[in-house]
Coordinates of C-alpha atoms in Angstrom, one line a residue:
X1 CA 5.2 -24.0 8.1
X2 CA 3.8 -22.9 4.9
X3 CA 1.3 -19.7 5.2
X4 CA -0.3 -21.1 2.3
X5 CA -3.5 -23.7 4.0
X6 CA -6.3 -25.1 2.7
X7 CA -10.3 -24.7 3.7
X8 CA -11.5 -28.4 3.2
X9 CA -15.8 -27.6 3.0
X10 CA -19.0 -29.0 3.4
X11 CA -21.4 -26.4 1.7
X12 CA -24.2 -28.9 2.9
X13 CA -23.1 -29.3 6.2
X14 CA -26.0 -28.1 9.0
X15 CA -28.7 -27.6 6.2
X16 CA -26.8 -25.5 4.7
X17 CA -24.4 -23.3 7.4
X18 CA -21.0 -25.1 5.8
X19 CA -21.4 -22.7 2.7
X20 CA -21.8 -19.7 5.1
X21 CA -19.2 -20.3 7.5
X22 CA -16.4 -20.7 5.0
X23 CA -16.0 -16.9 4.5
X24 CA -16.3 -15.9 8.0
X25 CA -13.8 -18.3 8.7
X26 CA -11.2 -17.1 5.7
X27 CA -11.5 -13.7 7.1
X28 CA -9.9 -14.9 9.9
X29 CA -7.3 -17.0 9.0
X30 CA -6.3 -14.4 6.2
X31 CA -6.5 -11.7 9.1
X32 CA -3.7 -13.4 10.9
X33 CA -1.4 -13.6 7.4
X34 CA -2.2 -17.0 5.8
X35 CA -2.7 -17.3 2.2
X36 CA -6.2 -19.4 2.0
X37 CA -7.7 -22.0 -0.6
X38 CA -11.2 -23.3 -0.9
X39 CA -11.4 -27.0 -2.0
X40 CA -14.9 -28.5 -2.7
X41 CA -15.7 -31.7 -4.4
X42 CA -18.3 -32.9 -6.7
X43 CA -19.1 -35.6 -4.1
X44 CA -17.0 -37.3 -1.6
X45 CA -14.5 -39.0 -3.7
X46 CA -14.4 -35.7 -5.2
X47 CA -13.4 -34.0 -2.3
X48 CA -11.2 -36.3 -0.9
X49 CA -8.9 -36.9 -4.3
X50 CA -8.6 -33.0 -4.0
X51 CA -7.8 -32.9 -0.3
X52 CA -5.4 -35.4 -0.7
X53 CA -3.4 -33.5 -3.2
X54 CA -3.7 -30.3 -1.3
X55 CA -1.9 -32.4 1.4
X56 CA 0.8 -33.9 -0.8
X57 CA 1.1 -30.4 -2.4
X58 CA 2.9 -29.3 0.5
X59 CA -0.4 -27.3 2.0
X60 CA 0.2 -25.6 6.1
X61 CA -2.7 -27.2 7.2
X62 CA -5.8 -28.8 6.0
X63 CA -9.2 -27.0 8.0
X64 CA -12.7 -28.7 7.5
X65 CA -15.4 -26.7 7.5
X66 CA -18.7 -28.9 8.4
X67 CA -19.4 -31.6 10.7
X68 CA -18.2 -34.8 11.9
X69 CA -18.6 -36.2 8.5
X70 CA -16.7 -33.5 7.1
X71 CA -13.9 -34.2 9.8
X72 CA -14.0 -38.0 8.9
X73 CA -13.3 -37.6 5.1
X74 CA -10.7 -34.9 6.1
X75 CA -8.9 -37.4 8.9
X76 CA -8.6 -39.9 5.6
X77 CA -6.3 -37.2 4.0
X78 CA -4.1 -36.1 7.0
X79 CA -3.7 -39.3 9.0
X80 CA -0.2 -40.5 9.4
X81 CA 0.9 -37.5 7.3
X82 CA 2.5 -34.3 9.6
X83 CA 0.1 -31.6 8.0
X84 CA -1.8 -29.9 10.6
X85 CA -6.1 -30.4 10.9
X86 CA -8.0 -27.4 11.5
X87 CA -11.7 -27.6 12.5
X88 CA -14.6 -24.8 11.7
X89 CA -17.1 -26.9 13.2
X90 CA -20.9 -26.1 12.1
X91 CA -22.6 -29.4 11.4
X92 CA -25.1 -31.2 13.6
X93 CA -23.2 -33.7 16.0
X94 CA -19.3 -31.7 16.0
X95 CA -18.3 -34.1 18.5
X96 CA -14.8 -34.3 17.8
X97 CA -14.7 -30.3 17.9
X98 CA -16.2 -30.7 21.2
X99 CA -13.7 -33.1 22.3
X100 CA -11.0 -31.0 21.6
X101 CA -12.2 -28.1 23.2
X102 CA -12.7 -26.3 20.2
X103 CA -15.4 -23.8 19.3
X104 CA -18.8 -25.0 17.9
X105 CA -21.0 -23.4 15.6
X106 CA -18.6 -19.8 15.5
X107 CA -16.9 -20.2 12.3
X108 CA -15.1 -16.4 13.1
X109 CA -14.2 -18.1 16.5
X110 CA -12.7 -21.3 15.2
X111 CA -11.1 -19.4 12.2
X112 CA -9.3 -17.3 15.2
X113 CA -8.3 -20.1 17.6
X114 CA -7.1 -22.3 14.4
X115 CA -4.9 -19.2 13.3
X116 CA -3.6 -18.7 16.8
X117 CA -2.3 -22.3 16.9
X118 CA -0.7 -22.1 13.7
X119 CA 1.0 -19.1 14.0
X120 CA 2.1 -20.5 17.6
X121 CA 2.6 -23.6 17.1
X122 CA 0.1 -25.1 19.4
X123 CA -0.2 -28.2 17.7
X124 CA -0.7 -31.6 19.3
X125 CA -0.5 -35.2 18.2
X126 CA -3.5 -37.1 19.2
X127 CA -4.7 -40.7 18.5
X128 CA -7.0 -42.1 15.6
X129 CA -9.4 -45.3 15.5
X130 CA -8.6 -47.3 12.5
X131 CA -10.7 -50.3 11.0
X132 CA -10.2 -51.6 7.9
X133 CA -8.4 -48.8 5.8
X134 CA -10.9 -46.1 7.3
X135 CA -9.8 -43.5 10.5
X136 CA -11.7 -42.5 12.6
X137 CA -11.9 -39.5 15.5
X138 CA -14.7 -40.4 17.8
X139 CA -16.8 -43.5 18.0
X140 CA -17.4 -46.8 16.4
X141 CA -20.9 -47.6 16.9
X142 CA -22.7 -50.5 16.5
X143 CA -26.1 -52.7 17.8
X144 CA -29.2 -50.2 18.8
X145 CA -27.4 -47.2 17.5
X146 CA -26.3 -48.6 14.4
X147 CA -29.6 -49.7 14.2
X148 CA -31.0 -46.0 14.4
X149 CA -28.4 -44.8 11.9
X150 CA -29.6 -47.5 9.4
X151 CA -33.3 -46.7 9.3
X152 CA -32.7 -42.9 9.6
X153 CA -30.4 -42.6 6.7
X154 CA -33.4 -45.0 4.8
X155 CA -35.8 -42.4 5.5
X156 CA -37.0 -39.3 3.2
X157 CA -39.1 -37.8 5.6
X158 CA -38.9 -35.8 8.2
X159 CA -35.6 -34.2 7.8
X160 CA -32.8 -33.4 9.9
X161 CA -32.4 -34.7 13.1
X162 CA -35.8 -35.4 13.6
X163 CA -36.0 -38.2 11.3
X164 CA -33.4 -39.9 13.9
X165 CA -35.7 -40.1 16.5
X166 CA -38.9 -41.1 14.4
X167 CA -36.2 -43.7 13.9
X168 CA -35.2 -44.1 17.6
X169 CA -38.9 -45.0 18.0
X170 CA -38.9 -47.7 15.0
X171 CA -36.5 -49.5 16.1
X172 CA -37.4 -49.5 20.1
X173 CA -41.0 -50.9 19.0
X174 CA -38.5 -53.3 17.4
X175 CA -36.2 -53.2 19.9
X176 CA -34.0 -56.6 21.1
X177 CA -30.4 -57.7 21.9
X178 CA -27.6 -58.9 19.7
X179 CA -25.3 -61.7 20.2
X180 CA -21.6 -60.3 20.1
X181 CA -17.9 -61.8 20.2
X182 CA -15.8 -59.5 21.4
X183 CA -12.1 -60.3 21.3
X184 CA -9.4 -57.5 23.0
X185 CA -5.8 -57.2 23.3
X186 CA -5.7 -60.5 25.3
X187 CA -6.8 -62.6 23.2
X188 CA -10.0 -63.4 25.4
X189 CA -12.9 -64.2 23.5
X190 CA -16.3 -63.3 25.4
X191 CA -19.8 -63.8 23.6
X192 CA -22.4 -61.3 25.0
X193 CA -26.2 -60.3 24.9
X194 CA -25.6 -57.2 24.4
X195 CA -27.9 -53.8 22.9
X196 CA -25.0 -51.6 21.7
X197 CA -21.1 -52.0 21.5
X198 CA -19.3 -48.6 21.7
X199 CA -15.5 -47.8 20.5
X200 CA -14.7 -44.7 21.8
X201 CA -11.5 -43.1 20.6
X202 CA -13.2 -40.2 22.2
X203 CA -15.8 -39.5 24.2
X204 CA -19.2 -38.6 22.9
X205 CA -21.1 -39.3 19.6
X206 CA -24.7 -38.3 18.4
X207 CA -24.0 -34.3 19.3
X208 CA -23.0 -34.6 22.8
X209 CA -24.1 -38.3 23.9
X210 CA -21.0 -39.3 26.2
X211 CA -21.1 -42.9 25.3
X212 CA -17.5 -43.6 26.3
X213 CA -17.5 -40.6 28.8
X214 CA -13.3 -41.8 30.1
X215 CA -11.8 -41.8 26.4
X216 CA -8.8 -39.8 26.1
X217 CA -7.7 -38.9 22.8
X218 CA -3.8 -39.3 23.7
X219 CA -3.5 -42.8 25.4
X220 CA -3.6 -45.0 23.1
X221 CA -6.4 -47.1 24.1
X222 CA -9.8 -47.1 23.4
X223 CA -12.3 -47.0 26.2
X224 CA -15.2 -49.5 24.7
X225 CA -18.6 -49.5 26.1
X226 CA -20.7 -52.5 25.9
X227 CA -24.5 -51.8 27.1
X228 CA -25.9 -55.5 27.9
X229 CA -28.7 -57.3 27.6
X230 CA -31.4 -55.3 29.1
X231 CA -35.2 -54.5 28.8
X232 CA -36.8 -51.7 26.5
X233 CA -37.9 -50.2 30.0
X234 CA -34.5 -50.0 31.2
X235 CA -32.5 -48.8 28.3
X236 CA -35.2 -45.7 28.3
X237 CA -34.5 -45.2 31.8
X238 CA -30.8 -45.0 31.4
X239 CA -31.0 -43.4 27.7
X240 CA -30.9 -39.7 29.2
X241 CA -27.9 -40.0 31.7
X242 CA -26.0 -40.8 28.8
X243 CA -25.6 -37.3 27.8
X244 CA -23.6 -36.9 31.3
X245 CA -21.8 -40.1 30.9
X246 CA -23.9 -41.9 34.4
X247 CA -24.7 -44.9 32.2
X248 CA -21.5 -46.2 33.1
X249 CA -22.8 -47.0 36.6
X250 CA -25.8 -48.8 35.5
X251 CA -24.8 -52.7 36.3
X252 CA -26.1 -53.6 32.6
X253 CA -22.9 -51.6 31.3
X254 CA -19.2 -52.9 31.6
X255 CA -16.3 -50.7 29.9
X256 CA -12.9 -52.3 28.7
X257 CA -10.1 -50.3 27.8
X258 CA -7.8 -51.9 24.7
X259 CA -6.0 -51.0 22.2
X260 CA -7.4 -53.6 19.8
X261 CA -10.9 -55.1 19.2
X262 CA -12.6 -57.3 17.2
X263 CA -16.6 -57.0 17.1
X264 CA -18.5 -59.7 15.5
X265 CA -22.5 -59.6 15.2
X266 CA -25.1 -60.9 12.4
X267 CA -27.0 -58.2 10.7
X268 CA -24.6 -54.7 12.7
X269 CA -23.2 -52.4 10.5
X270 CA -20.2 -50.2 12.0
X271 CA -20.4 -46.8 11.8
X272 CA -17.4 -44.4 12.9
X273 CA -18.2 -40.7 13.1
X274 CA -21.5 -41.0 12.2
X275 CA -20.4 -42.7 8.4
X276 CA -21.1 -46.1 7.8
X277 CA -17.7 -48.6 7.8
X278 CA -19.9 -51.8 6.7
X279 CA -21.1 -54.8 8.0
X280 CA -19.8 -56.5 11.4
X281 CA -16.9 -58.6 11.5
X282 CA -14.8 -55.3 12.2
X283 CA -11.5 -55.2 13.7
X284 CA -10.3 -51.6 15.1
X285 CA -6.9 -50.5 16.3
X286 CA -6.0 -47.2 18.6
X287 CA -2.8 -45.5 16.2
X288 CA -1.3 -43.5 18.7
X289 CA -0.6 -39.6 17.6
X290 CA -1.7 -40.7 14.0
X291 CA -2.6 -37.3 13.3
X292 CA -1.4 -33.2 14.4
X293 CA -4.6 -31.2 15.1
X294 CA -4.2 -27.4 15.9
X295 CA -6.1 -26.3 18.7
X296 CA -6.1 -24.6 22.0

């Protein structure tokens, strides 16, 4: 491998600490002998032409420095290619840091560990979501958490994460359930009431909500979570034992495992990794070791 990699950064990412953790991480990657670049982009396209051609440059490795989002446009560069991802996570969610047992919010940290691998060759092949032409790391969302996303990314005030649960509120005083079809790998159609449908590549979403609390990011399946039709009482009763994964129990939830799926619901949008994928009808597919991550 190449000692020549590539920072990938979000200056915006967690108000602000992408710009900040980009040297601390540097330091440590050129304290173990690599030769680093900084790539930043006007705005997303921006930064993806550029890490794209990083990647087809013949860069060691490709690290993003932000959050989830960060990691998404990053995955859309690497995927299928056998260029190593690195991840300095500091944004708000870093769920698919967490999933990989990587540190979260310690640039220096994550700078060392990613160095570590590279040098040693710890890397692993692990699976990636795909819908449409967009991969993705952690979870497709869609229904009452789509829902949430939509109105909080509408809103200009308050900022942060706060504005996601003024909009959590909205849409509970609104809340209701969707009519699904769901087809999976067999073919089998089934047409739900259901409040939320969750594709879990991994685990957890939303900064540590663990949605689909069995995925596993090397078995080539998703684990998909579908909450039911159930009462605005209920889903606030169950709402915190997601965080521990003990929604699972509740007799409102059922969880399938597949490697395909098709979700269909009026008036959903998708969203994977916390970025919007559009408008249900989506179909999703489970790549198996579509992409090399270096970690511990």
């Amino acid at each position: 491998m190449t000692s020549e990699i590539t920072l990938f950064v979000n200056p915006t990412a967690g108000r602000g600490r992408g710009a900040h953790a980009a040297q601390p991480a540097a330091s440590a990657l050129r304290a173990a002998g690599f030769s680093v670049r900084t790539v930043l982009g006007q705005d997303a396209r921006d930064a993806l032409a550029r890490a794209r051609a990083a990647v087809a440059g013949g860069t060691g490795a490709l690290i993003a420095v932000g959050g989830d989002g960060m990691v998404n446009l990053a995955l859309q560069a690497v995927a299928g290619t056998r260029t190593p991802l690195g991840l300095v996570a500091v944004g708000t969610g870093n769920d698919f840091a967490r999933a990989l047992g990587l540190p979260v919010r310690d640039p220096a940290a994550a700078g060392r560990v990613t160095a570590d691998a590279l040098k040693g060759d710890r890397l692993r092949d692990i699976d990636l979501g795909r819908a449409g032409d967009r991969w993705f790391g952690t979870v497709l969302a869609s229904g009452f958490d789509s829902r949430v996303n939509d109105r909080g990314n509408r809103m200009r005030w308050p900022a942060g994460r706060l504005k996601y649960d003024v909009a959590m509120l909205a849409e509970l005083a609104a809340f209701r359930p969707y009519p699904y079809r769901i087809t999976l790998d067999d073919g089998a159609v089934r047409e739900v009431e259901a409040t939320l449908v969750a594709v879990g590549n991994g685990s957890s979403y939303g900064g540590g909500m663990r949605i689909c609390p069995g995925a596993d990011l090397a078995d080539g399946l998703f684990d998909v979570t579908v909450v039911g039709n159930c009462s605005r009482r209920t889903l606030l009763r169950v709402f915190p034992t997601v965080y521990r994964g003990g929604h699972v129990d509740h007799p409102k939830v059922t969880v399938y495992r597949a490697a395909t799926i098709e979700l269909a619901a009026e008036g959903i949008t998708g969203y994977a990794d916390g970025e919007p994928l559009g408008p249900l009808p989506l179909t999703a597919r489970c790549v198996p070791g579509a992409v090399r991550v270096a970690g511990p």
